[in-house]
CSV table of N, CA and C in Angstrom, one decimal:
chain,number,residue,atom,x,y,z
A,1,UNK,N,57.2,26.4,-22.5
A,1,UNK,CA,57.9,26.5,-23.7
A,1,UNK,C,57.3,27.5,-24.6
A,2,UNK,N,58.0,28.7,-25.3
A,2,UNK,CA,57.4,29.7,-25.7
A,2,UNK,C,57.5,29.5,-27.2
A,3,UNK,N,57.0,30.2,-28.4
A,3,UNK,CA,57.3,30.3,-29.8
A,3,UNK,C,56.7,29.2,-30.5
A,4,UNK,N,56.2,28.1,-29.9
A,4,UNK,CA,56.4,26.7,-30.7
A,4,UNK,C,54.8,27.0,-31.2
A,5,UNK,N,54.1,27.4,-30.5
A,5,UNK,CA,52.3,27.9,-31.3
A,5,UNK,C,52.4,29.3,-31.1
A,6,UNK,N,51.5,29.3,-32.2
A,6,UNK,CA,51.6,31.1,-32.5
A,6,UNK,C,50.6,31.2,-31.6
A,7,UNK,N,50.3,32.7,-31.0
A,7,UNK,CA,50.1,32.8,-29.6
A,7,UNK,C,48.7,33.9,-29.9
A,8,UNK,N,47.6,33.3,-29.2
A,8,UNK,CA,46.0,34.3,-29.3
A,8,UNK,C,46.2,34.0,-28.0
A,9,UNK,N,45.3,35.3,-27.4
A,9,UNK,CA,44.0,34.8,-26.7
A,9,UNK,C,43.3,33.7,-26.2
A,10,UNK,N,43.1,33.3,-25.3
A,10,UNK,CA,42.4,31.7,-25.5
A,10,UNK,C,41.0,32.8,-25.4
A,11,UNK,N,40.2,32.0,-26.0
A,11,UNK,CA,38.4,32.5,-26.1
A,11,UNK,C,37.6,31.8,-25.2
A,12,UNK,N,36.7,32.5,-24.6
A,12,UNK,CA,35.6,31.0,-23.9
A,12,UNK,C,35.3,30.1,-24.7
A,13,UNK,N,34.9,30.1,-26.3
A,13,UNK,CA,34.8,28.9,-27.4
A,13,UNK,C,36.3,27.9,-27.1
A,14,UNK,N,37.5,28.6,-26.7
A,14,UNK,CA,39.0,28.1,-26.8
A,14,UNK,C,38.6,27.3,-25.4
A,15,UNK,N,38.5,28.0,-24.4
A,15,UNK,CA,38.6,27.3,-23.3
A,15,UNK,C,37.5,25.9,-23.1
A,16,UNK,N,36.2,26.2,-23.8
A,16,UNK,CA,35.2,24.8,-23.8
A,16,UNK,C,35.9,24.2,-24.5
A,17,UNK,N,36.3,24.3,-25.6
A,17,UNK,CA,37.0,23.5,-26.5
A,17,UNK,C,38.1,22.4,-25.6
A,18,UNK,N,39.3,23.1,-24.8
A,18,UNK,CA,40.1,22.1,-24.3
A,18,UNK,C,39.4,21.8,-22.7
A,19,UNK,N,38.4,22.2,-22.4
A,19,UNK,CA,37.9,21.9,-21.5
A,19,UNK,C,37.5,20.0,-21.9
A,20,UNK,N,36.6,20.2,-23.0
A,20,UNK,CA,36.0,18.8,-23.7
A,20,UNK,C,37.1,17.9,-24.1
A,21,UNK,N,38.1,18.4,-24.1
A,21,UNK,CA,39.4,17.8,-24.9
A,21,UNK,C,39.7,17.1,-23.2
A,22,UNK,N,39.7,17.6,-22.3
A,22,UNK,CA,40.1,17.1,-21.3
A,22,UNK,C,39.7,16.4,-20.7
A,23,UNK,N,38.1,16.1,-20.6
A,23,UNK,CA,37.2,15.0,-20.4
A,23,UNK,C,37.4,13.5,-21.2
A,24,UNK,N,37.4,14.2,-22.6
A,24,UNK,CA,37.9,13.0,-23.2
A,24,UNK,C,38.9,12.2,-23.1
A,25,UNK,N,39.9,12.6,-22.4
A,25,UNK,CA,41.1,12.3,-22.4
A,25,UNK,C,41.3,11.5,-20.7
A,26,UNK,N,40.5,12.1,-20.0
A,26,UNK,CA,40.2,11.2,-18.5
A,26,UNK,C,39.1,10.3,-19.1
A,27,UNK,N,38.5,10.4,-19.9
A,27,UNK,CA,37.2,8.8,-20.2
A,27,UNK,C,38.3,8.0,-21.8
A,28,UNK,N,38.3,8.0,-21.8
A,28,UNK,CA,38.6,7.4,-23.3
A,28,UNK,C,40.3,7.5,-23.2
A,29,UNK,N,41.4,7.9,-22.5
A,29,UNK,CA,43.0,8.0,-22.7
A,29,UNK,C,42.8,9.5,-24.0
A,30,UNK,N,44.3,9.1,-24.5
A,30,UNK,CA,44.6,10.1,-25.5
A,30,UNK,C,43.7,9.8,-26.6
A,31,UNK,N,42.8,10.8,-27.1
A,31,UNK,CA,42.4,11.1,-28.1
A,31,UNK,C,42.6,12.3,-28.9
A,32,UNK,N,43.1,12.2,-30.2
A,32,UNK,CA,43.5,13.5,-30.7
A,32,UNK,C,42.3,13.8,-31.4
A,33,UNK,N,41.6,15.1,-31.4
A,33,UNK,CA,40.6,15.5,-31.7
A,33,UNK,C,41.0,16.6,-33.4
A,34,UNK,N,40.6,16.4,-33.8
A,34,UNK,CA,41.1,16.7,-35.5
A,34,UNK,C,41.0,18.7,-35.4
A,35,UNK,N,42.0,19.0,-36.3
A,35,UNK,CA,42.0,20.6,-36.1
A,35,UNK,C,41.1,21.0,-37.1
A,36,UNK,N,41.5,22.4,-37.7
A,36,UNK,CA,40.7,23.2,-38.0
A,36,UNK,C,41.5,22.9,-39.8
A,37,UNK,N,42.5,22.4,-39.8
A,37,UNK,CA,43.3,22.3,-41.0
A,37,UNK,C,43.1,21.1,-41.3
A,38,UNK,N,42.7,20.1,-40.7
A,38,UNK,CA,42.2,18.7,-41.5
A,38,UNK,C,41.5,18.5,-42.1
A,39,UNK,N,42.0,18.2,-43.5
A,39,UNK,CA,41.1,17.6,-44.2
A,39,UNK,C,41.0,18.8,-45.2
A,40,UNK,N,41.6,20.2,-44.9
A,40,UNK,CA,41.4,21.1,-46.1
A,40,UNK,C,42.8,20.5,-47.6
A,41,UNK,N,42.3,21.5,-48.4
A,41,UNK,CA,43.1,21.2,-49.5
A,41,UNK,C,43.8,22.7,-49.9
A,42,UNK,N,44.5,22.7,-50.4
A,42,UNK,CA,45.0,23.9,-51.1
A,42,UNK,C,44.5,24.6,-51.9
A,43,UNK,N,44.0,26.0,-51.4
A,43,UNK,CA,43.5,27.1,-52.6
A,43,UNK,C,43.9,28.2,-52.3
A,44,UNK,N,44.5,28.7,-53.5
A,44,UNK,CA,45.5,29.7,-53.8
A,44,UNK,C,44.5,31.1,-52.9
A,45,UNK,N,45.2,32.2,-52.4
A,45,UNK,CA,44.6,33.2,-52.2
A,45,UNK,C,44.1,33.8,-53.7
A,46,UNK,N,43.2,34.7,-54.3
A,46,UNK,CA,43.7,35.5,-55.2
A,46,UNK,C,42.9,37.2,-55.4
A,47,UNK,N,43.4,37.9,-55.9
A,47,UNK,CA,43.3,39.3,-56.2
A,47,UNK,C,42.8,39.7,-57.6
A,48,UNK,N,41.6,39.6,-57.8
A,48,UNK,CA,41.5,40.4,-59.3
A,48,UNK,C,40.7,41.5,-59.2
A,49,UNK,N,42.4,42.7,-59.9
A,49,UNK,CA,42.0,43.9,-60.5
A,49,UNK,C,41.5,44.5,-62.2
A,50,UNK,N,41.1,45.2,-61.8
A,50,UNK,CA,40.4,46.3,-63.3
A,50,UNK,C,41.4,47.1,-63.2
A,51,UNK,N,41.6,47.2,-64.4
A,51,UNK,CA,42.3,49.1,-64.6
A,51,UNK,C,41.6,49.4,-66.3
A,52,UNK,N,41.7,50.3,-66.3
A,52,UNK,CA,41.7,51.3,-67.5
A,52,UNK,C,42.0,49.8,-69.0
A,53,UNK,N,43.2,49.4,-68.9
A,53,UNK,CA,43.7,48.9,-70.0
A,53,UNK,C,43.7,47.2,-69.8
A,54,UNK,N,43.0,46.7,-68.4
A,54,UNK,CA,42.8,45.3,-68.9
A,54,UNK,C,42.7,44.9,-67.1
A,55,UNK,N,43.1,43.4,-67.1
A,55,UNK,CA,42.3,43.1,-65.3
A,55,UNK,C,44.3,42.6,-65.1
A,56,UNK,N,44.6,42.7,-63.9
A,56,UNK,CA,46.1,41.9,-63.2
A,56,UNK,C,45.1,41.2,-62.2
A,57,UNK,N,45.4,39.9,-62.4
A,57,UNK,CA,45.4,38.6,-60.8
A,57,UNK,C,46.6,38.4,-60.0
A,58,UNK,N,46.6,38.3,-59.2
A,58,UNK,CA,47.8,38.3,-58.1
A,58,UNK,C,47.1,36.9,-57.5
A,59,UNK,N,48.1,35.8,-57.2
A,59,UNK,CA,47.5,34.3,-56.8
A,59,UNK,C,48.6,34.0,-55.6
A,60,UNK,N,48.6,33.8,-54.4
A,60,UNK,CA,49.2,33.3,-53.4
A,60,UNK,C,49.8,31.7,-53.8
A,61,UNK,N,51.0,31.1,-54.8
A,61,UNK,CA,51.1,30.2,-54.9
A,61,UNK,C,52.6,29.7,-54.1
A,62,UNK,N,52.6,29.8,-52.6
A,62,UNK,CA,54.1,29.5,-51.8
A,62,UNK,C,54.0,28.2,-52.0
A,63,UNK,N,55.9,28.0,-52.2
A,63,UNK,CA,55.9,26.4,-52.5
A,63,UNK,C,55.8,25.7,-53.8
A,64,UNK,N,54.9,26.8,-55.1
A,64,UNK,CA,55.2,26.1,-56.1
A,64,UNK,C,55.6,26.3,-57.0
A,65,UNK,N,56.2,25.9,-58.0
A,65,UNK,CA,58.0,25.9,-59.1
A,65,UNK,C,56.5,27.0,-60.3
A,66,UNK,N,56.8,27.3,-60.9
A,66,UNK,CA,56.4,28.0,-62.5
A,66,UNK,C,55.5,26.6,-62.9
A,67,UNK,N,56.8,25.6,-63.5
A,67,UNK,CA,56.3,24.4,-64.7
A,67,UNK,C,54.7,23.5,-63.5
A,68,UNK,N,54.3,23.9,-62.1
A,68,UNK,CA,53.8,23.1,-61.9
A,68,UNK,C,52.4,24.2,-61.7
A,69,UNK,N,52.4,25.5,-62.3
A,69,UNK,CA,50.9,25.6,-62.5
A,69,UNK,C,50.8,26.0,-64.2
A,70,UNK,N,49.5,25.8,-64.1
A,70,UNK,CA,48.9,26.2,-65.6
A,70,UNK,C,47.7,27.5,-65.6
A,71,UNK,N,48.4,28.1,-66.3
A,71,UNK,CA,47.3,29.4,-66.9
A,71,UNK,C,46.8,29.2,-68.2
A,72,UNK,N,45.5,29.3,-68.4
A,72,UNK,CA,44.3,29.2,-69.4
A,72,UNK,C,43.5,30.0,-69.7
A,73,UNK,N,43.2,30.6,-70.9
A,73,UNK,CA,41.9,31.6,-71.0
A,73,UNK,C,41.4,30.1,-72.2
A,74,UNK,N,40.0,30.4,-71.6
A,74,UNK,CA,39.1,29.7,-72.6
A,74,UNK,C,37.6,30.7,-72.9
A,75,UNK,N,38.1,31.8,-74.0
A,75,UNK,CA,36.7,32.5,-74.0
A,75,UNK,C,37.0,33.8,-72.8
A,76,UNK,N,36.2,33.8,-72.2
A,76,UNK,CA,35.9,35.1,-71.3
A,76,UNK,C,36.5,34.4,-70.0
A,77,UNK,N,36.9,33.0,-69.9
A,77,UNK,CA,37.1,32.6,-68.6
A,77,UNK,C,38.4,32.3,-68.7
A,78,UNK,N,39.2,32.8,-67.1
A,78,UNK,CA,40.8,32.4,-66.8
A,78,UNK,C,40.6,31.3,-66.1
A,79,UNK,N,41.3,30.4,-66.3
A,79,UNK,CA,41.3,29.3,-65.7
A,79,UNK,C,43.0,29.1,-64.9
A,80,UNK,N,42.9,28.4,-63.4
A,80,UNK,CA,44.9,28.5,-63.1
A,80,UNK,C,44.3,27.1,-62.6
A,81,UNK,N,44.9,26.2,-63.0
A,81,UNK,CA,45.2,24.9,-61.7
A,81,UNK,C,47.0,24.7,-61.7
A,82,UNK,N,46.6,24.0,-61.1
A,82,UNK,CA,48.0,23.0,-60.0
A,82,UNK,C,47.8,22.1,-58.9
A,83,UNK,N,49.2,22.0,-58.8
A,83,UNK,CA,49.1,21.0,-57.4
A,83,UNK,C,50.3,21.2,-56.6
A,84,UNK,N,49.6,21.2,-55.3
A,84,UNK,CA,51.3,21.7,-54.4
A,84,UNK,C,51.0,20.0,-53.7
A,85,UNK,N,52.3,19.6,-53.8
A,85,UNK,CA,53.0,18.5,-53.4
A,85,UNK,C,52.9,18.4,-51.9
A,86,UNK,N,52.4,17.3,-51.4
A,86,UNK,CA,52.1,16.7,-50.2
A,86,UNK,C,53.9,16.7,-49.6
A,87,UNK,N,53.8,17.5,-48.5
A,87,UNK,CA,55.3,17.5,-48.1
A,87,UNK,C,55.3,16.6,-46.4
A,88,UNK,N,53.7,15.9,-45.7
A,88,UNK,CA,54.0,15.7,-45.0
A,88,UNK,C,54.4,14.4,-44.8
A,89,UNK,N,54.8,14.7,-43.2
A,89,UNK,CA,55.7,13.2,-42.8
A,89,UNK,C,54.6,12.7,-41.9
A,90,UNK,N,55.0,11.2,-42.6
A,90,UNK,CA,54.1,10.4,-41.8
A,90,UNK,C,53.8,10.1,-40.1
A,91,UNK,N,55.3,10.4,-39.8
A,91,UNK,CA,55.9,10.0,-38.7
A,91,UNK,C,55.7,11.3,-37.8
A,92,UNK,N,54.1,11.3,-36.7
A,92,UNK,CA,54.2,12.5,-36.4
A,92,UNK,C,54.3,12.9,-34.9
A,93,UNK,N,55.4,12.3,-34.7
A,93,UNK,CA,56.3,12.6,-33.4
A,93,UNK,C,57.1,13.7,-33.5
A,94,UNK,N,56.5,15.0,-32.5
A,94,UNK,CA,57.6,15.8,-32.2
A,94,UNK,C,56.8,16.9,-33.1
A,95,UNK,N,55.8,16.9,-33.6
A,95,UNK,CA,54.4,17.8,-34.2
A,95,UNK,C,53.9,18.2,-33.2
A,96,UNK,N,53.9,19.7,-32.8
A,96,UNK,CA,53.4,20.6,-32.5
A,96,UNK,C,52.0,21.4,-32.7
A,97,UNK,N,52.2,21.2,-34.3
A,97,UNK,CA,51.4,21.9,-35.1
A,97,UNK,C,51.5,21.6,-36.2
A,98,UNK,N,50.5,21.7,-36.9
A,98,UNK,CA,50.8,21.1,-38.3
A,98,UNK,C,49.7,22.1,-39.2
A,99,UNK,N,49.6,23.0,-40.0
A,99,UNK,CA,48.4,23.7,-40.6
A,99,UNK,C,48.7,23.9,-41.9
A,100,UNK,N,49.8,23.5,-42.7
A,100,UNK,CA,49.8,23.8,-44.6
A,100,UNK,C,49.1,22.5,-44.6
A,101,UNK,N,48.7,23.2,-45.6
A,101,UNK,CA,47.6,22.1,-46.8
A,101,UNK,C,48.3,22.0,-48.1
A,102,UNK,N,47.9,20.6,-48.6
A,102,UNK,CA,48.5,20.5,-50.1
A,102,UNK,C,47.2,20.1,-50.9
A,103,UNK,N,47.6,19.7,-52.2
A,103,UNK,CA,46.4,19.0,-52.7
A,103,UNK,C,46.4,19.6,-54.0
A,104,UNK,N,45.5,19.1,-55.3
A,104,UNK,CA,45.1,20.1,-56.5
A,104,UNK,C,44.3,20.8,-56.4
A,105,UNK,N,44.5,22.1,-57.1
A,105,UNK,CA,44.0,23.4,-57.0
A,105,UNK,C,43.4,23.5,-58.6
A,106,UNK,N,42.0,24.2,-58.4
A,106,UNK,CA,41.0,24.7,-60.1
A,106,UNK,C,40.4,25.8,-59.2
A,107,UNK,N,40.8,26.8,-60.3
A,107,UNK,CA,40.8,28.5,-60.0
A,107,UNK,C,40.0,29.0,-61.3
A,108,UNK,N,38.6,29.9,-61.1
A,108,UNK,CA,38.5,29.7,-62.8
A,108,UNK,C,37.5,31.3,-62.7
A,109,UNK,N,38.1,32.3,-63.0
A,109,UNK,CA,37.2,33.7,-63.2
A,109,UNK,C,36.7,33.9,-64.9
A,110,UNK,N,35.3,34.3,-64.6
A,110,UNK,CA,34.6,34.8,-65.6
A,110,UNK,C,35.1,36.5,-65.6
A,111,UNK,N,35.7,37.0,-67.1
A,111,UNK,CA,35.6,37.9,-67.2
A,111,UNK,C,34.4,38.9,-67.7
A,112,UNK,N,34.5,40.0,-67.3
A,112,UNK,CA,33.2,41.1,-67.9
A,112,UNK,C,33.4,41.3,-69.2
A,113,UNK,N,34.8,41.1,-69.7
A,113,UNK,CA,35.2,41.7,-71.5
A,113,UNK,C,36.1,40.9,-72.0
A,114,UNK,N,36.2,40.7,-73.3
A,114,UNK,CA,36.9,39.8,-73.7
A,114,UNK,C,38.4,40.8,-73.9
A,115,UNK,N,39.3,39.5,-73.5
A,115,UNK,CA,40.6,40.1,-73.3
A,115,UNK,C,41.7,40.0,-74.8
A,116,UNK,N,42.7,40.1,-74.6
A,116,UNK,CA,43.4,40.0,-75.9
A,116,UNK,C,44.9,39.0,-75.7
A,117,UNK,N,44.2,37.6,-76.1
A,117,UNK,CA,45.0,36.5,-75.4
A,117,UNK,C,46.4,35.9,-76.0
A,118,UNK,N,46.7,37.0,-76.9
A,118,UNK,CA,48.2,37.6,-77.7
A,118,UNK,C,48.4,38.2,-76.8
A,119,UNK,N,48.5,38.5,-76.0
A,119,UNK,CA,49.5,39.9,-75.0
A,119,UNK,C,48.8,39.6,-73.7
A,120,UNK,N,48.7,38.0,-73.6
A,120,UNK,CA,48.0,37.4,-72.1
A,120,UNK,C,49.5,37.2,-71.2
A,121,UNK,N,50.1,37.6,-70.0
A,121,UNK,CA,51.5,37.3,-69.5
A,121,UNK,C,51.0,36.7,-68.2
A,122,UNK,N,51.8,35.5,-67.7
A,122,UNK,CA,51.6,35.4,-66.4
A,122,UNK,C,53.6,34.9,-65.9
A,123,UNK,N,53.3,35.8,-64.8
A,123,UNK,CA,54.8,35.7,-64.1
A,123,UNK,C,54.7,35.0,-62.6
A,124,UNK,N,55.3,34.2,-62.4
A,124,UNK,CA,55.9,33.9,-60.8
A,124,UNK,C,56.7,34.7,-60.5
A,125,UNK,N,56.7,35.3,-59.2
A,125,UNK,CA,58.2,35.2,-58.4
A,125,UNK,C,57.5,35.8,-56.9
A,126,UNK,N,58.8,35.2,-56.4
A,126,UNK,CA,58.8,35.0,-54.9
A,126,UNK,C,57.2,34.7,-54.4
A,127,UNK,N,56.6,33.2,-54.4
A,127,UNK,CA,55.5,32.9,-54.5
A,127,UNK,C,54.2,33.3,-55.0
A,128,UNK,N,54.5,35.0,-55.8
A,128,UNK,CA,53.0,34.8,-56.4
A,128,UNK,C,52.8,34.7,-57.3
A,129,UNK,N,51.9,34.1,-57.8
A,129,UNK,CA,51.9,34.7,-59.6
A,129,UNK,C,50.9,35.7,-60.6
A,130,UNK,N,51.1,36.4,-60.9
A,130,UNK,CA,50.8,37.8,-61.7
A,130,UNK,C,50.2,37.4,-63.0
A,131,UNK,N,49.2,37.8,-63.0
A,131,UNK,CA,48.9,37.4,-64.7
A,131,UNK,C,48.3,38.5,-65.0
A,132,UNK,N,48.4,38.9,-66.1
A,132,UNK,CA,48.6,40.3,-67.1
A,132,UNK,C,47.4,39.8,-67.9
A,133,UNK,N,46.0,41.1,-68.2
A,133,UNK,CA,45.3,40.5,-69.1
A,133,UNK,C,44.7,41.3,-69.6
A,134,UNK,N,46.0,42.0,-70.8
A,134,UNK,CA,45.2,43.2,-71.7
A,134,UNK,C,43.8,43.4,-72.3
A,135,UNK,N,42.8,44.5,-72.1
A,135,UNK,CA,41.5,44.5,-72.6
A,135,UNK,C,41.7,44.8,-74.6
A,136,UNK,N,40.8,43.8,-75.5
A,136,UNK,CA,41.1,44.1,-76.6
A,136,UNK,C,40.8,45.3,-76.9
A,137,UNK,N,40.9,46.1,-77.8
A,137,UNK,CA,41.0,47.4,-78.7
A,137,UNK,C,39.8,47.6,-78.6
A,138,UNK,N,39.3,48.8,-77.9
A,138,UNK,CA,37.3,48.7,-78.6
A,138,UNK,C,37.5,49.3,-80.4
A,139,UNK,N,36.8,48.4,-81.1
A,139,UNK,CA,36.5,48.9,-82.4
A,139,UNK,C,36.6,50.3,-82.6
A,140,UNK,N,37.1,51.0,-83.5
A,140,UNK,CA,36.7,52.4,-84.1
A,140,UNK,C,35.7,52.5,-85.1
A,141,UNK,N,34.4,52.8,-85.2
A,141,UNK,CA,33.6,53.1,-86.2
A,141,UNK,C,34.1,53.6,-87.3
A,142,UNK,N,33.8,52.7,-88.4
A,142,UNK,CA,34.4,53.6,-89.6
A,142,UNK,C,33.3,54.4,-90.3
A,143,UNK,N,32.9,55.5,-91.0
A,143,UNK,CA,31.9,55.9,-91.9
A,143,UNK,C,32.4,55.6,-93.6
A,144,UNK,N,31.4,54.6,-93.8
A,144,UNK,CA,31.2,54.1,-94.9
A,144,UNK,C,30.4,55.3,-96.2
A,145,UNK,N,31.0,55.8,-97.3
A,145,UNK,CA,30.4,56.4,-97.7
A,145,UNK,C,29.7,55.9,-99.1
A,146,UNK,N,28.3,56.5,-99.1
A,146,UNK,CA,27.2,55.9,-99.9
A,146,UNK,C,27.1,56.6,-100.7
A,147,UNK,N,27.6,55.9,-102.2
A,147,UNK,CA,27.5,56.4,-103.2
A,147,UNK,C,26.3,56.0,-104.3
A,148,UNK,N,26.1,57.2,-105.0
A,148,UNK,CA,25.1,56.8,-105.8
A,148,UNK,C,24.8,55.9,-107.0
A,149,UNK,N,24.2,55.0,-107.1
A,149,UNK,CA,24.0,54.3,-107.9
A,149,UNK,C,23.6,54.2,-109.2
């Protein structure tokens, strides 16, 4: 049956692996031996750029609506949480494979410079979300002139 697992290489680590899987399975019957996705939780990929006029984050959020993450600047720090909703079935007959993760997500970068959190933008679409984070104005020195007293 082709398609149903995405397809490597098996490795000599691959092949001890179902080698032991197969022992266990002649001493002990069926035992499922836990994957490499068990037990993780969901955390966003993400991307933070510099440019010239402030930093863009790019966040891998597949699966979740706008209203269910939160974007935060507290100070010099962005903060993103959420939660992507547990979509599995209990019932796992006819599981091949099983490797998304769900769970709550806390995302939290320290910036180098304080940003200008009036003209802070974050956008979704088609799973990622973008957040925009203008660098404030550097001051212009003003010359104060000193009059005589």
């Amino acid at each position: 049956m082709y398609g149903l697992i995405p397809f490597a290489r098996e490795t000599s680590l691959g092949r001890v692996y179902r080698d032991f899987d197969d022992l266990i399975s002649r001493v002990f019957g069926e035992v499922e031996l836990p994957t490499v996705w068990e037990g993780k939780e969901f955390v966003p990929a993400v991307d933070l750029k510099e440019t010239d006029k402030g930093y863009e984050l790019s966040a891998e959020v597949p699966g979740l609506k706008p209203e269910e993450i939160e974007v935060s600047l507290h100070g010099d720090v962005l903060v993103i949480t959420g939660e992507k909703k547990n979509e599995r079935i209990e019932d796992k007959e006819g599981y091949h494979l099983e490797e998304r993760t769900y769970g709550s997500f806390y995302r939290s970068f320290r910036l180098p410079e304080e940003v200008d959190s009036e003209k802070l933008e974050a956008v979704h679409k088609d799973g990622v979300l973008r957040v925009t984070l203008p660098k404030c104005e550097k001051p212009v020195p003003k010359e104060i002139e000193v009059k005589k007293g």
